[in-house]
XYZ file of C-alpha atoms in Angstrom:
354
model
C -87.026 -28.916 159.571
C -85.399 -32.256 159.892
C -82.983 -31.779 157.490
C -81.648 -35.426 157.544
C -84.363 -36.730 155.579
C -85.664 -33.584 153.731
C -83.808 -34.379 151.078
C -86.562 -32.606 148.805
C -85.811 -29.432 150.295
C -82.207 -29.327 150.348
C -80.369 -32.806 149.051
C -76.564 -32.884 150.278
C -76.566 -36.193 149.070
C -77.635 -37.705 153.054
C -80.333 -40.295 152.065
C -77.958 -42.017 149.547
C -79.415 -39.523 146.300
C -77.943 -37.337 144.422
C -76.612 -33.562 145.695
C -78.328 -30.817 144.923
C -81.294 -32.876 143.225
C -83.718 -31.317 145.405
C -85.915 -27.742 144.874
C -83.320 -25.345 146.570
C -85.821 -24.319 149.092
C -83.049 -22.489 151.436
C -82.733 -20.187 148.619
C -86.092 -19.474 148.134
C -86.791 -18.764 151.727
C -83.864 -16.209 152.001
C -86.503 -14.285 150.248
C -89.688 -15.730 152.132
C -91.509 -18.816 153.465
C -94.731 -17.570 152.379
C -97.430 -14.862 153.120
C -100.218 -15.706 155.091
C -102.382 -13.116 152.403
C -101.804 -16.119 149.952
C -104.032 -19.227 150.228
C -103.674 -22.759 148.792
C -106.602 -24.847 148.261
C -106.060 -28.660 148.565
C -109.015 -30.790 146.619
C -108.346 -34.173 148.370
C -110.205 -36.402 151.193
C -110.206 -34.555 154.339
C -107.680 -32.568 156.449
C -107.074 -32.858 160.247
C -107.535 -29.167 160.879
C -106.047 -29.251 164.315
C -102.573 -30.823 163.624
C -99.648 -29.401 165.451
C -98.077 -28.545 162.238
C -101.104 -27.138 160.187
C -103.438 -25.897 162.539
C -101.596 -22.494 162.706
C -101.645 -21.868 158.318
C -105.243 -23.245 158.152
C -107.356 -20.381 156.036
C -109.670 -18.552 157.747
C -113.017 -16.913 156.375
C -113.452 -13.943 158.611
C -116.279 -13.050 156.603
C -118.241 -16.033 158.062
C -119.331 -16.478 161.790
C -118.959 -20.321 162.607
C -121.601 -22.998 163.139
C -124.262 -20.177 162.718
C -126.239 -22.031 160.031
C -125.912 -18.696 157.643
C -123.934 -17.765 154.916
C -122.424 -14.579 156.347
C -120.327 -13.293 153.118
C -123.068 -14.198 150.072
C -120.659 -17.053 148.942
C -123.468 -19.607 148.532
C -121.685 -21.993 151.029
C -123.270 -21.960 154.921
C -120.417 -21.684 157.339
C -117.017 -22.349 154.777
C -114.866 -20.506 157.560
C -111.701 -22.944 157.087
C -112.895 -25.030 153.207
C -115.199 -26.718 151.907
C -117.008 -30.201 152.153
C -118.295 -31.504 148.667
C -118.116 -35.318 149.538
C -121.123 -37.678 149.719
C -121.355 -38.709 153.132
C -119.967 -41.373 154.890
C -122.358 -44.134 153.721
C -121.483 -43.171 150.092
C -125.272 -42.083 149.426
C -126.224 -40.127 146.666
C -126.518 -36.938 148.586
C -124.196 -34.016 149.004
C -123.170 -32.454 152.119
C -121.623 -29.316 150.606
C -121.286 -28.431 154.396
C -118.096 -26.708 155.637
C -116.060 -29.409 157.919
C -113.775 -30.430 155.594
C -112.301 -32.889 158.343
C -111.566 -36.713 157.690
C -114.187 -38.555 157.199
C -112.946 -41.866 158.497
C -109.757 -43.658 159.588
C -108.941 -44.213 156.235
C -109.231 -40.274 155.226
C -105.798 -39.607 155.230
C -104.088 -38.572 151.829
C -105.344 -34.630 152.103
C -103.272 -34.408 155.822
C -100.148 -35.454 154.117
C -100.587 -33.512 150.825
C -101.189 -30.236 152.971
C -98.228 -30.740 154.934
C -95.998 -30.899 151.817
C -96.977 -27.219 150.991
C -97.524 -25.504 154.133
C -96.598 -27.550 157.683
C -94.748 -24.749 159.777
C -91.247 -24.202 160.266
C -89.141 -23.396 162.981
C -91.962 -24.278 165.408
C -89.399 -27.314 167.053
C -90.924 -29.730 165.189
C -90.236 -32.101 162.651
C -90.670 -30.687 159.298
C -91.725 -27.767 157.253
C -93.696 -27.891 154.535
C -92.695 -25.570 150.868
C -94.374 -22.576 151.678
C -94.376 -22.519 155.586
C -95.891 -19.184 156.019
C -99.032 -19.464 153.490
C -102.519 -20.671 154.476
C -104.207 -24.197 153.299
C -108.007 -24.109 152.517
C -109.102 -27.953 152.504
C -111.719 -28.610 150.248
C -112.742 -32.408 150.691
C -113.789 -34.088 147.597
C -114.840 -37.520 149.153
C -114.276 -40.004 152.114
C -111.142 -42.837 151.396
C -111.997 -46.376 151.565
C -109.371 -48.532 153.374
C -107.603 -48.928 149.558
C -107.385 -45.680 149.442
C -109.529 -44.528 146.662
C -113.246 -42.537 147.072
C -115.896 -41.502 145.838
C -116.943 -38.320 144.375
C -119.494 -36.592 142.295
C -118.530 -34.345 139.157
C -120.537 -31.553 140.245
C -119.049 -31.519 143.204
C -115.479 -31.465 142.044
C -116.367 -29.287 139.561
C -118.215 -26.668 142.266
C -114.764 -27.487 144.340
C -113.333 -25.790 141.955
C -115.242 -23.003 140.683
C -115.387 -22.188 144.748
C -111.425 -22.116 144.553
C -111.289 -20.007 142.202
C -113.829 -17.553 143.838
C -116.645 -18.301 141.971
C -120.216 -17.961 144.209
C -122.279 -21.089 144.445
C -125.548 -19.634 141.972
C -122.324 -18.732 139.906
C -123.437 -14.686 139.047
C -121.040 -13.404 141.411
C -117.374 -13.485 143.024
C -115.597 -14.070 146.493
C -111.877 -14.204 147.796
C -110.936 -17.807 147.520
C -107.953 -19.125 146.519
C -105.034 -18.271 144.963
C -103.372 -21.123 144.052
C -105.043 -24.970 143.887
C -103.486 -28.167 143.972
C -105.092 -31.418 142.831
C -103.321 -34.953 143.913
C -105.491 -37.124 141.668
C -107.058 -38.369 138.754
C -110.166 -39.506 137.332
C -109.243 -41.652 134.379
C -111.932 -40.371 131.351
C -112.486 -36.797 130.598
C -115.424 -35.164 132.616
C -116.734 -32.477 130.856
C -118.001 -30.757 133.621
C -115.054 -30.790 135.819
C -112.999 -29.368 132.279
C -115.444 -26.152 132.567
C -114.812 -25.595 135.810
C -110.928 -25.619 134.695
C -111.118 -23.259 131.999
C -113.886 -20.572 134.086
C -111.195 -20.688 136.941
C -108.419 -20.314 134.640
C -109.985 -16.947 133.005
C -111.965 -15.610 135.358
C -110.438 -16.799 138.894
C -108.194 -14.299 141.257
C -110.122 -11.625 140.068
C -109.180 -12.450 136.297
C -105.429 -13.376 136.685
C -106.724 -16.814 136.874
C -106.468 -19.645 139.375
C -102.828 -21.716 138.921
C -104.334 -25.637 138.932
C -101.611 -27.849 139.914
C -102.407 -31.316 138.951
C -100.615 -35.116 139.626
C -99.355 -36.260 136.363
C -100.068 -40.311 137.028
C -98.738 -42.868 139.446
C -99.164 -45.261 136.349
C -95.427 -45.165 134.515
C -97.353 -44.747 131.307
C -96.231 -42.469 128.679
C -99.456 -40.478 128.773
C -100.388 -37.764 131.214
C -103.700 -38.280 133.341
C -106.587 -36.763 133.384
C -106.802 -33.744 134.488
C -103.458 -32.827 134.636
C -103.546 -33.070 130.689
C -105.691 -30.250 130.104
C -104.235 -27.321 128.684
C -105.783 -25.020 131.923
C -104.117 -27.054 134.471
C -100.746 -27.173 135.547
C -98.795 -31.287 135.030
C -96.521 -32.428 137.763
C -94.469 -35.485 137.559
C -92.405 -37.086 140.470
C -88.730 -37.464 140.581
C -86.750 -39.181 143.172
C -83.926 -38.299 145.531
C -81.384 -39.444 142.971
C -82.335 -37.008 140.220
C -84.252 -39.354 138.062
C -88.120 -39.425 137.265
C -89.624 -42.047 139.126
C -90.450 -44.869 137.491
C -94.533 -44.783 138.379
C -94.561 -41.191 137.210
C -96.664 -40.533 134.138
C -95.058 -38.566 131.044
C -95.780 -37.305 127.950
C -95.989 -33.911 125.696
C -98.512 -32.351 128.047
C -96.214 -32.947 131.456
C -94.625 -29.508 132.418
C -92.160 -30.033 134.677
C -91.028 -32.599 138.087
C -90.667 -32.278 141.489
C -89.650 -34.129 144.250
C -92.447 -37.061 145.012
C -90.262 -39.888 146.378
C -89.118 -43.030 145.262
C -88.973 -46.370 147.759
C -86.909 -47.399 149.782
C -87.566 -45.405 152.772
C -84.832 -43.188 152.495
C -85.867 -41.883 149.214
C -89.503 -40.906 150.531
C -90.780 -37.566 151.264
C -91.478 -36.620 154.722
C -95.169 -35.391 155.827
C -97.621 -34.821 157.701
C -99.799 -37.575 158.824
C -102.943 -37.631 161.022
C -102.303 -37.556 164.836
C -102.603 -40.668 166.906
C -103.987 -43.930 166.388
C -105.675 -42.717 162.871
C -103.338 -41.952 159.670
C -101.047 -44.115 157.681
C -99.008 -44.927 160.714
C -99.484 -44.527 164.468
C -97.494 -41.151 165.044
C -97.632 -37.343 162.947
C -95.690 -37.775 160.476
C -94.944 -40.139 157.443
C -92.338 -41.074 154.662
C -94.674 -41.463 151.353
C -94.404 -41.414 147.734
C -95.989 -40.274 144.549
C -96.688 -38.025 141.927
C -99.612 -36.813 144.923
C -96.766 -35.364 146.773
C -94.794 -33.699 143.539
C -97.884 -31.617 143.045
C -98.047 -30.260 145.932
C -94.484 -29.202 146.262
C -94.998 -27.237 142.645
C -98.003 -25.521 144.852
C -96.037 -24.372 147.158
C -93.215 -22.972 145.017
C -95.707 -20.839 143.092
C -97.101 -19.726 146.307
C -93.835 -18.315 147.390
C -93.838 -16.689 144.046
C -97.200 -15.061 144.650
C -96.157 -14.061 148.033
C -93.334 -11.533 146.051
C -95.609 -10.794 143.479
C -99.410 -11.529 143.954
C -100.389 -9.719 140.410
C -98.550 -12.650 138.559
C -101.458 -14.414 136.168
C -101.928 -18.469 136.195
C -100.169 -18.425 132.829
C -97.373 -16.171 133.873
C -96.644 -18.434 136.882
C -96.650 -21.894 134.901
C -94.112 -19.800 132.561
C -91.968 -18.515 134.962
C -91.737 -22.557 136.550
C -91.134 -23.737 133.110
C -88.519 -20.926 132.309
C -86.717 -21.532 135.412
C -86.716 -25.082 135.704
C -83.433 -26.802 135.752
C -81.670 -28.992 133.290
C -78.574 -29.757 134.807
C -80.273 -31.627 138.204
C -80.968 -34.989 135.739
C -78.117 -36.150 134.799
C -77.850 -37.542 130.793
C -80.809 -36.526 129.974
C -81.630 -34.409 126.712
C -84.009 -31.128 126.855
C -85.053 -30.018 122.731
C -84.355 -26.598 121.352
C -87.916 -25.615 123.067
C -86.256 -27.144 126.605
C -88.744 -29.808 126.761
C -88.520 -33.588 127.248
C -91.207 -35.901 127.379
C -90.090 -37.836 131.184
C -89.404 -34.284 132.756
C -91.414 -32.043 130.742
C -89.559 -28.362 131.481
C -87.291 -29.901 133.747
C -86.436 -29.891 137.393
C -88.345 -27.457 139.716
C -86.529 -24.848 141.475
């Protein structure tokens, strides 16, 4: 990876931050980078599914024959073989798609490329970066179509059947399938949506087969002192952003129900985090790649870290892997800052991933 300005992955203190504030991913991958058995479902706008640096980890449903018009493996969904698409269409129409090209949508449909990349863009492939968990799959499951502001629009049944089909729940919801095994979620919603909070708690119970489906959630690009929704329920897993100098970012939402921070990037450019972007004239910039910020991009790295763990140990529950993160986080990476006699504090929850 390009290890000049991956200062997430392994800081030494070259982009001006602090050293060592970073996730100690070297370490991590002296064990692995990842099994391909493990898949990570992104819930975002679309993904460019043929990117030089995701096309080879995108998931694969060999239990469905492509463009067939039949849903080979009883799922409920026609032709899912790499996601799901639960947007409204382009026009922003009442209608559902539920179809399975969970591509972009538009030129503007850009934010799922870049969160993928964060977990799972490939290593040692002689190009630019690597993502977490280089060796595990992405399954892109687009929620809606950006606007050129960046927001779009979704339906709550459809996030909440984005979801439930995450967490390998069928469609008619009487049965089970393989999806997912871990699920990230780089946004918010503002009020509570009851139906989306269902879909939470059925995939934190009954998901993976029972061990439950690990829901890693954006705290809040706000700064408030309150965590968003959903990454405030008590089934989903709160991730708030630090920078490259070992302090929380100042847009990153906090409270008592954050968990713990990771790496999201902090402006100027040299404190970003490097990604994935769309190829060509489409994306944020005109090129592959791109320097971003946000608690979007903190998520995702949490993702990927308990998808390494799940490639050691795939019996691990959702609850023993948000224990485990909040068990292990560090202290010591934030400098002056004060953890209770429970470890907690309310800007960096747990602490600092590792």
């Amino acid at each position: 990876p390009r290890s000049s300005g991956h200062w997430n992955l392994h800081n030494t203190g070259q982009t001006g931050g602090a050293d060592d504030a970073d996730i100690d991913a070297p370490e991590a991958w002296a064990m692995t980078t990842g099994s391909p058995e493990i898949v990570v479902a992104v819930h975002d706008v679309g993904m460019q599914l043929d990117h030089p640096d995701l096309a080879g980890n995108l998931f694969v449903n060999a239990d469905e024959v492509p463009g067939n018009g039949i849903d080979d493996d009883g799922n409920g969904w026609v032709d899912d073989v790499h996601g799901l698409d639960v947007s409204l269409d382009n026009q922003f129409t009442p209608a559902i798609e539920h179809d399975g090209d969970p591509s972009p949508g538009n030129a503007f449909d850009n934010h799922g490329t870049a969160v993928a990349g964060v977990i799972a863009a490939e290593a040692d492939n002689g190009i630019w970066i690597s993502g977490v968990a280089p060796g595990v799959r992405i399954m892109p499951i687009r929620l809606g179509v950006s606007n050129d502001s960046g927001s779009f629009a979704v339906t709550v049944a459809g996030m909440a059947s984005a979801v439930y089909y995450a967490a390998g729940r069928t469609a008619d919801g009487t049965g089970t399938w393989r999806g997912a095994d871990v699920a990230n979620h780089s946004y918010g919603t503002g009020a509570e949506l009851p139906a989306l909070s269902e879909a939470f708690e059925w995939a934190a119970e009954f998901g993976r087969g029972g061990r439950g489906l690990a829901n890693f959630v954006a705290a809040g690009n706000s700064g408030t002192s309150s965590v968003g929704y959903p990454a405030n329920l008590s089934t989903t897993i709160a991730v708030g952003a630090t920078g490259h100098g070992g302090l929380r970012s100042a847009y990153s939402q906090y409270g008592p129900a954050l968990d713990f921070v990771a790496p999201g990037g902090d402006a100027p450019s040299n404190g970003w985090i490097w990604t994935t972007d769309r190829t060509g004239a489409d994306g944020y910039v005109s090129g592959s790649y791109v320097g971003i910020n946000g608690t979007s991009f903190a998520a995702p790295t949490a993702a990927g870290i308990a998808a390494l763990m799940l490639s050691i140990d795939p019996g691990l529950g959702w609850d023993e892997i948000r224990d485990v993160m909040r068990e292990t986080a560090d202290h010591d990476k934030v400098a002056g800052v004060a953890f209770d006699g429970n470890g907690f504090n309310l800007e960096y929850g747990y602490g600092w991933l590792n």
